[in-house]
Coordinates of C-alpha atoms (C1' of nucleotides) and ligand atoms in Angstrom, one line a residue:
Chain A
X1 CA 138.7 -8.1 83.9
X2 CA 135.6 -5.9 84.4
X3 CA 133.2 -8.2 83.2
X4 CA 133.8 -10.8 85.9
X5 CA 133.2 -8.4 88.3
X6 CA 129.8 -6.7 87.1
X7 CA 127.6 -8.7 85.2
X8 CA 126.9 -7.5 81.3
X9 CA 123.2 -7.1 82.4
X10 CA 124.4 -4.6 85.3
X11 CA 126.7 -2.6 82.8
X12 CA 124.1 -1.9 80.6
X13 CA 121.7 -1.3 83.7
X14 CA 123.8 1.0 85.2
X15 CA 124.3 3.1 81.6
X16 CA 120.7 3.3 81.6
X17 CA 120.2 0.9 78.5
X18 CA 117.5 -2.1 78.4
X19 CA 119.3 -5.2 78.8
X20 CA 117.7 -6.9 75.6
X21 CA 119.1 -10.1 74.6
X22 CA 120.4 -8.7 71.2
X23 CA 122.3 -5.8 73.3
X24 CA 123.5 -8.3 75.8
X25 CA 125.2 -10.4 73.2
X26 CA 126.6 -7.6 71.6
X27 CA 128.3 -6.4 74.7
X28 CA 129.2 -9.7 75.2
X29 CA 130.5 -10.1 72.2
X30 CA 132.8 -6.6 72.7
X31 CA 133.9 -7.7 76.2
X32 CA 135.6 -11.2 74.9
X33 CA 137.0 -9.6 71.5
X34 CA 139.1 -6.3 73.1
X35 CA 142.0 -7.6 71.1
X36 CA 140.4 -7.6 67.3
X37 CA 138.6 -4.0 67.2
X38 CA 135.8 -5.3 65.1
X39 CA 133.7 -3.9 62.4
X40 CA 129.9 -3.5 62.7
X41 CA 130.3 -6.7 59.6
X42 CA 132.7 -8.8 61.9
X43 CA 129.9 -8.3 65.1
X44 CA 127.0 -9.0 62.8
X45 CA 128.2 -12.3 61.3
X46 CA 129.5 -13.3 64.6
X47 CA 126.2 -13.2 66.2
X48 CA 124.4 -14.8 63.5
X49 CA 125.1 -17.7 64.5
X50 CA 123.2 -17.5 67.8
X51 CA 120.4 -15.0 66.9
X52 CA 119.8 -16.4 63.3
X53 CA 117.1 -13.1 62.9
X54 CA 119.5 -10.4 64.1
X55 CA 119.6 -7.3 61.7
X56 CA 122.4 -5.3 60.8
X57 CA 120.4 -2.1 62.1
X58 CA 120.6 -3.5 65.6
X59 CA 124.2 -4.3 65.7
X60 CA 124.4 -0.2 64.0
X61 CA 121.8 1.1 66.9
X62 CA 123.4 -0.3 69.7
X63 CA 126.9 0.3 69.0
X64 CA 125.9 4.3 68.9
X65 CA 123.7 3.9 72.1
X66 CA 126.9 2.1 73.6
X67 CA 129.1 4.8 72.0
X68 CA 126.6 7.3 73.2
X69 CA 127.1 5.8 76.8
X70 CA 130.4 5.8 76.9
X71 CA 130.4 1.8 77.0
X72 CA 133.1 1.7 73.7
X73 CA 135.3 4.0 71.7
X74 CA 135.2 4.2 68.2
X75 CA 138.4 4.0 66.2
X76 CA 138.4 5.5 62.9
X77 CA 141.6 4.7 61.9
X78 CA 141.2 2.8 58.0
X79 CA 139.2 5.7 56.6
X80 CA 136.5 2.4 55.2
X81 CA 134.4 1.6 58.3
X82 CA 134.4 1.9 61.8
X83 CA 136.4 0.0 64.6
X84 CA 134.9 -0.5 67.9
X85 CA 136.8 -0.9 70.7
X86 CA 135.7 -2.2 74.9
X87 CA 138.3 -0.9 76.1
X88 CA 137.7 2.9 76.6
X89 CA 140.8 3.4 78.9
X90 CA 142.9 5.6 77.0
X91 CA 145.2 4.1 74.8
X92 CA 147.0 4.3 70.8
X93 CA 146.5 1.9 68.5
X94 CA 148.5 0.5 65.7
X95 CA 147.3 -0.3 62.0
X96 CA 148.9 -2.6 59.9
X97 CA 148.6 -2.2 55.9
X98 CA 149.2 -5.6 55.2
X99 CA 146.7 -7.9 57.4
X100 CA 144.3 -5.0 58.5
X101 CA 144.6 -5.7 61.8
X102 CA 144.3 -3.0 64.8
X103 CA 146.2 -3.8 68.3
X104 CA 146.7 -1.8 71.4
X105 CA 149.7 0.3 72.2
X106 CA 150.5 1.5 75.4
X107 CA 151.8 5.0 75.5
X108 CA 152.7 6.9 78.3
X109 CA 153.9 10.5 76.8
X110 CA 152.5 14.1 77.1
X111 CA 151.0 13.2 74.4
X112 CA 148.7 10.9 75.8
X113 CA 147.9 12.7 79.1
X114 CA 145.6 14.7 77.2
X115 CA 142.7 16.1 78.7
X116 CA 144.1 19.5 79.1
X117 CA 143.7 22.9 77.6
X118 CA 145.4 23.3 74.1
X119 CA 145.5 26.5 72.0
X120 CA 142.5 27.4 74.3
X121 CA 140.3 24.3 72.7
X122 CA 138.5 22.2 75.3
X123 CA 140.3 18.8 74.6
X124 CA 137.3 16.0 75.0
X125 CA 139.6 13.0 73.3
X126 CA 142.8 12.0 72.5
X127 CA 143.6 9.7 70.0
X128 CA 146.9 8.4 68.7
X129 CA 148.1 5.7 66.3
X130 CA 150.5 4.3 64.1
X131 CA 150.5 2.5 60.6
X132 CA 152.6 0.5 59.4
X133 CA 153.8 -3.5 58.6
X134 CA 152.8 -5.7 62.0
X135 CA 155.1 -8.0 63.7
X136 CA 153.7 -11.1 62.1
X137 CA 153.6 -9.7 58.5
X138 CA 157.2 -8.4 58.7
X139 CA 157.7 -12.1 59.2
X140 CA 155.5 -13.1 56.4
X141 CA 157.3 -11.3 53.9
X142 CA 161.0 -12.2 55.0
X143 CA 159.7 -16.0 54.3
X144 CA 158.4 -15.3 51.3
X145 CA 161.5 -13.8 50.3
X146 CA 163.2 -16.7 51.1
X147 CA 161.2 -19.0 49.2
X148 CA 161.8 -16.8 45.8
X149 CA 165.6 -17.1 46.2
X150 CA 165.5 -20.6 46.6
Chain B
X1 CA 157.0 28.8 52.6
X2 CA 158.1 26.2 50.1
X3 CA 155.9 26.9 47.2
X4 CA 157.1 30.5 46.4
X5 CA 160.9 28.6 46.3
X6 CA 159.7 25.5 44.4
X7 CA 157.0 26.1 41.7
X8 CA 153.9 24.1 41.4
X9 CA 155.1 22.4 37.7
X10 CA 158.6 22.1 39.2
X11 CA 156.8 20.2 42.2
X12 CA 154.5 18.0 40.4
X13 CA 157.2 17.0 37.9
X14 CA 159.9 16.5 40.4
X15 CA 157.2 13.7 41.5
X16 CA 156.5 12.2 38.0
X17 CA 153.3 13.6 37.7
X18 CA 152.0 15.5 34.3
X19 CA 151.8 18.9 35.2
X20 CA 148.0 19.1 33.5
X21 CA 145.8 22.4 34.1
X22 CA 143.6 20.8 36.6
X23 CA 146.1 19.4 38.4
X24 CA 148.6 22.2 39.1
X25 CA 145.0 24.2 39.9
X26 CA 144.5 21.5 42.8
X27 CA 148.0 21.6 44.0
X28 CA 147.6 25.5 44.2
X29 CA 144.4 25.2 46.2
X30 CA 146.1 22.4 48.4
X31 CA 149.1 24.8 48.8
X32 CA 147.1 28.2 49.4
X33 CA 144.5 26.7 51.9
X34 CA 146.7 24.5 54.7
X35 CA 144.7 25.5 58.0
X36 CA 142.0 24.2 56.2
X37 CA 142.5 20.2 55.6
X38 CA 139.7 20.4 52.9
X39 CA 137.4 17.9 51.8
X40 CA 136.7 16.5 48.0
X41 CA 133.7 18.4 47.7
X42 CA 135.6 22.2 49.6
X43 CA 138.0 21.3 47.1
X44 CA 135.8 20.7 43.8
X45 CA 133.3 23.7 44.9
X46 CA 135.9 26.2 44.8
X47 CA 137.5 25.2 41.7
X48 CA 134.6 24.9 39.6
X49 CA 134.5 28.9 39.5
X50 CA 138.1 28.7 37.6
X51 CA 137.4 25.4 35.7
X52 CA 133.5 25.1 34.6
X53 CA 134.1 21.3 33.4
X54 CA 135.6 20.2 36.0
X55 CA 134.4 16.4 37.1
X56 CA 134.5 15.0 40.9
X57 CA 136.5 12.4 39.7
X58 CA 139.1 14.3 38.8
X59 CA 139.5 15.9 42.1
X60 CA 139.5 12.2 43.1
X61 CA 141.9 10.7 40.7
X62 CA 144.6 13.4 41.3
X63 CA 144.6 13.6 45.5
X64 CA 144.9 9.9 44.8
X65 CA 147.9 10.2 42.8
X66 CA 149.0 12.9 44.8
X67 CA 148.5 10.9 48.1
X68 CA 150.7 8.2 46.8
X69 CA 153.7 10.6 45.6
X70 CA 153.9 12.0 49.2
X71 CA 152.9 15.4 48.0
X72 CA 149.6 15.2 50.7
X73 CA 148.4 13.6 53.7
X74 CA 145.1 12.1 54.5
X75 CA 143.3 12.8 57.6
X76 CA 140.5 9.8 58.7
X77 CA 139.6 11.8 61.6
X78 CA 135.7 12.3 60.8
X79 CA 134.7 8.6 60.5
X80 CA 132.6 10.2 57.4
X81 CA 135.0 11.4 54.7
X82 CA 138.6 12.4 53.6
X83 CA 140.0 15.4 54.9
X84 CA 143.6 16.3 52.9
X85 CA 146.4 18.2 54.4
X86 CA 149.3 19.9 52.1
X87 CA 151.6 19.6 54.7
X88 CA 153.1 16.4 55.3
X89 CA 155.4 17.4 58.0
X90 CA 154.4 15.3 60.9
X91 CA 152.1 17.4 63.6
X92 CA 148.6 16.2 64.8
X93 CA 145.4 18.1 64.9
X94 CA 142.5 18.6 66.4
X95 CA 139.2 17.9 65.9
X96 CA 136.1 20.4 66.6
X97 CA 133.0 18.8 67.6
X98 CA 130.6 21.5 66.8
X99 CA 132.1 23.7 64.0
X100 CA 133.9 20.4 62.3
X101 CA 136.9 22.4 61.7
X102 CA 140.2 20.8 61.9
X103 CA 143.3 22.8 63.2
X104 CA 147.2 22.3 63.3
X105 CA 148.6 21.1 66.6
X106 CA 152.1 20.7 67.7
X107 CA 153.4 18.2 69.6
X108 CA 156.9 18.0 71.0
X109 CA 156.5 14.5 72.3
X110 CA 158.6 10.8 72.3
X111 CA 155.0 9.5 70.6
X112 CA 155.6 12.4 67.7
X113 CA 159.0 11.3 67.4
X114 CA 157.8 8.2 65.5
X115 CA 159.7 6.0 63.0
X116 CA 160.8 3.5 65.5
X117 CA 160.2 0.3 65.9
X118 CA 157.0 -0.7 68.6
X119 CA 156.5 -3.8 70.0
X120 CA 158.2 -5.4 66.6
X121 CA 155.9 -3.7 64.0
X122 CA 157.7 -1.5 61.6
X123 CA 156.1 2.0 61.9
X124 CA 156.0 4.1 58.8
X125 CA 153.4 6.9 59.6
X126 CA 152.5 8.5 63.3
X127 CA 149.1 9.9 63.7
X128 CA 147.7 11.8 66.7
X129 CA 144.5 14.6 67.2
X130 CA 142.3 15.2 70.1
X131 CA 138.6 15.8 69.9
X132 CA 136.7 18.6 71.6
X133 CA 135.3 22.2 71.3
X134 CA 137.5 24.4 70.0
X135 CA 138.5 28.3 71.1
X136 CA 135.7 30.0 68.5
X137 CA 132.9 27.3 69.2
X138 CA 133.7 27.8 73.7
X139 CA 133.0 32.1 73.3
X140 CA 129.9 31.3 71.0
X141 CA 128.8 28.7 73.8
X142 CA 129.3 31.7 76.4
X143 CA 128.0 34.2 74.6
X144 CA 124.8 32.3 73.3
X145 CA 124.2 31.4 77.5
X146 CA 124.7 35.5 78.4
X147 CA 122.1 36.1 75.9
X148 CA 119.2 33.6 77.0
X149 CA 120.1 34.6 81.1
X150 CA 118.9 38.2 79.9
Chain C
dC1 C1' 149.7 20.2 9.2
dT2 C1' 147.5 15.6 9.5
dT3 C1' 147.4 11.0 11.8
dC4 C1' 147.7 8.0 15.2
dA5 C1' 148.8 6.3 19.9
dT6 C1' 148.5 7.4 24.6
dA7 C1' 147.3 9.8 28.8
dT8 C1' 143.8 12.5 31.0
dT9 C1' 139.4 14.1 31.9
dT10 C1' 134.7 13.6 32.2
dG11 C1' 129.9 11.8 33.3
dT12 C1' 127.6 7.9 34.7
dA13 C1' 126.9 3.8 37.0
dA14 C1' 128.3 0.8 40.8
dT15 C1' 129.8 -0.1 45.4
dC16 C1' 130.0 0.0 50.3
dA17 C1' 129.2 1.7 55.0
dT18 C1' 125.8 3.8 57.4
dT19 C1' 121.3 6.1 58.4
dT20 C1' 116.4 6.6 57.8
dT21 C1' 111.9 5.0 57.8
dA22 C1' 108.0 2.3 58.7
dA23 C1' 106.1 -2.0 59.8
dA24 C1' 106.4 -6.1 62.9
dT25 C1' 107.3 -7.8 67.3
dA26 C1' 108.2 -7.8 72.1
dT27 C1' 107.5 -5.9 76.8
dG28 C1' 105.2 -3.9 80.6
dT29 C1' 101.3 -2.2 82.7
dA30 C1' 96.2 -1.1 83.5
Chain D
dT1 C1' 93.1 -9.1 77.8
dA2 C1' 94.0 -4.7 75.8
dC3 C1' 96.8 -1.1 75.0
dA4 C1' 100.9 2.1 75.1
dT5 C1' 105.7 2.0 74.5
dA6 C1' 110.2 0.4 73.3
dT7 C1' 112.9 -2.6 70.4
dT8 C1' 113.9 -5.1 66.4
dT9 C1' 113.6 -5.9 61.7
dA10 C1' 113.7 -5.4 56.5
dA11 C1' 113.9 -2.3 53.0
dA12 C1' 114.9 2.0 51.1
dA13 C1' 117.7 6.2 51.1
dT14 C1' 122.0 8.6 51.6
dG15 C1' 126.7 10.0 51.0
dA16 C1' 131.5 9.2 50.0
dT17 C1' 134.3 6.9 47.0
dT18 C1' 135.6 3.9 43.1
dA19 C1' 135.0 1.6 38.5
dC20 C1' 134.0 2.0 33.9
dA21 C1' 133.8 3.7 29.3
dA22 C1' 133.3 7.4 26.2
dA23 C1' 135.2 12.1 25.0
dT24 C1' 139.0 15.1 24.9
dA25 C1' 143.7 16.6 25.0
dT26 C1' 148.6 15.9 24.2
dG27 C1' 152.6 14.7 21.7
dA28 C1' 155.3 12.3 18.4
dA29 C1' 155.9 10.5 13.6
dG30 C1' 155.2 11.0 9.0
Ligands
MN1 MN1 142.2 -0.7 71.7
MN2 MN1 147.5 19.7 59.3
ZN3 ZN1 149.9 -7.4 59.6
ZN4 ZN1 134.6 25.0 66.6

DNA sequence: CTTCATATTTGTAATCATTTTAAATATGTA
DNA sequence: TACATATTTAAAATGATTACAAATATGAAG
């Protein structure tokens, strides 16, 4: 894991960003949730609890001068609100209709080779997902089957 | 091209929707403007020439109903608003960053293939675009940096 | 052709995520 | 200490979309 490595307050260093505290704990925040893809809401009301004065604006601000950096990717998957995601290795996601929940997919096609010429467009991003019912709620709804036939 | 075969009643009936004025007058604009993937508002604009009374919320209402019958596909690539696309066979697209147009890309690839089962989830719709600067916007970019090397 | 029930359309208000703006606060330096 | 600058904050503005209720159209029954 990166962050073991280099410290959060070198990351930001190195992007060219103040380390405040505010954008510390955001990043920190980012590098111990890669798994939920949080909205700006689920960031803000996380860090509430430590920074009872935190705005909303800040948690908006830095996220686009971390976007802006390159630091995370922004998944825009739900059509609602933005996702934010540390891990900016390229990968696909997967959206599930039931829960709401975003998780990684590894994909290894042409696909997601990207970066290449296509129809003479300059390809900056690739991004690829899938929708559907999640593991877990697929098992959800089987038990709830269950109990109506009871 | 399947709406000289099929009319646009014949479509919206097969789907058990109402064939009403403004409704078959969206589905023709939906059907007559597919390298588009307009928004609410390209959509609305245009057919308040034909149909004075029109209401946004008509427009709305019906790419709602239409999105839920199949007969469209919504595209969340902006992060800012709906883009709809009258052709629901599966292809990707791709974004441009400067000129915000979105184009048709095909994909021959396992990840387009789709409708199979990953990591357990059930998969029921495969999305994939790329991002960049497309043909137009790169010759524009060229020509603009001949003109201020003069 | 009326009358009534129902579906659709419309205009307005409400909602929600995000951005803008300007004041308050913090930081760093002279 | 004083001042310039950057950051944070709260509040207002924006923009896309939805909710709501009134107006209108449609279609069957009498
Ligand atoms: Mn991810
Ligand atoms: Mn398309
Ligand atoms: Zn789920
Ligand atoms: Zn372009």
């Amino acid at each position: 894991m990166i962050t073991n490595m280099k410290s959060l307050k070198a990351i930001l260093e190195e992007k060219g960003i103040k380390p405040t505290y505010q954008r510390l704990k955001i990043l920190e925040y980012m590098s111990r949730n890669t798994v939920n893809h949080p909205t700006v809401e689920m960031i803000y009301e996380k860090l509430l609890k430590d920074i009872p004065t935190i705005s909303m604006t800040t948690v908006y601000n830095t996220l686009n001068a971390f976007l802006e950096k390159g630091l995370v990717d922004a998944i825009t998957i739900t059509g609602t609100e933005m996702r934010y995601d540390f891990n900016t290795d390229s990968h696909h996601h997967f959206l599930c209709k039931r829960c709401g929940r975003i998780m990684d997919i590894e994909v290894t096609c042409p696909f997601s080779e990207g970066k290449k010429l296509q129809y003479g467009h300059r390809v900056e991003e690739v991004h690829g997902y899938f929708k559907g019912i999640c593991k877990d709620c697929l098992k959800d709804v089987r038990n709830s089957a269950e109990e109506s036939s009871l």
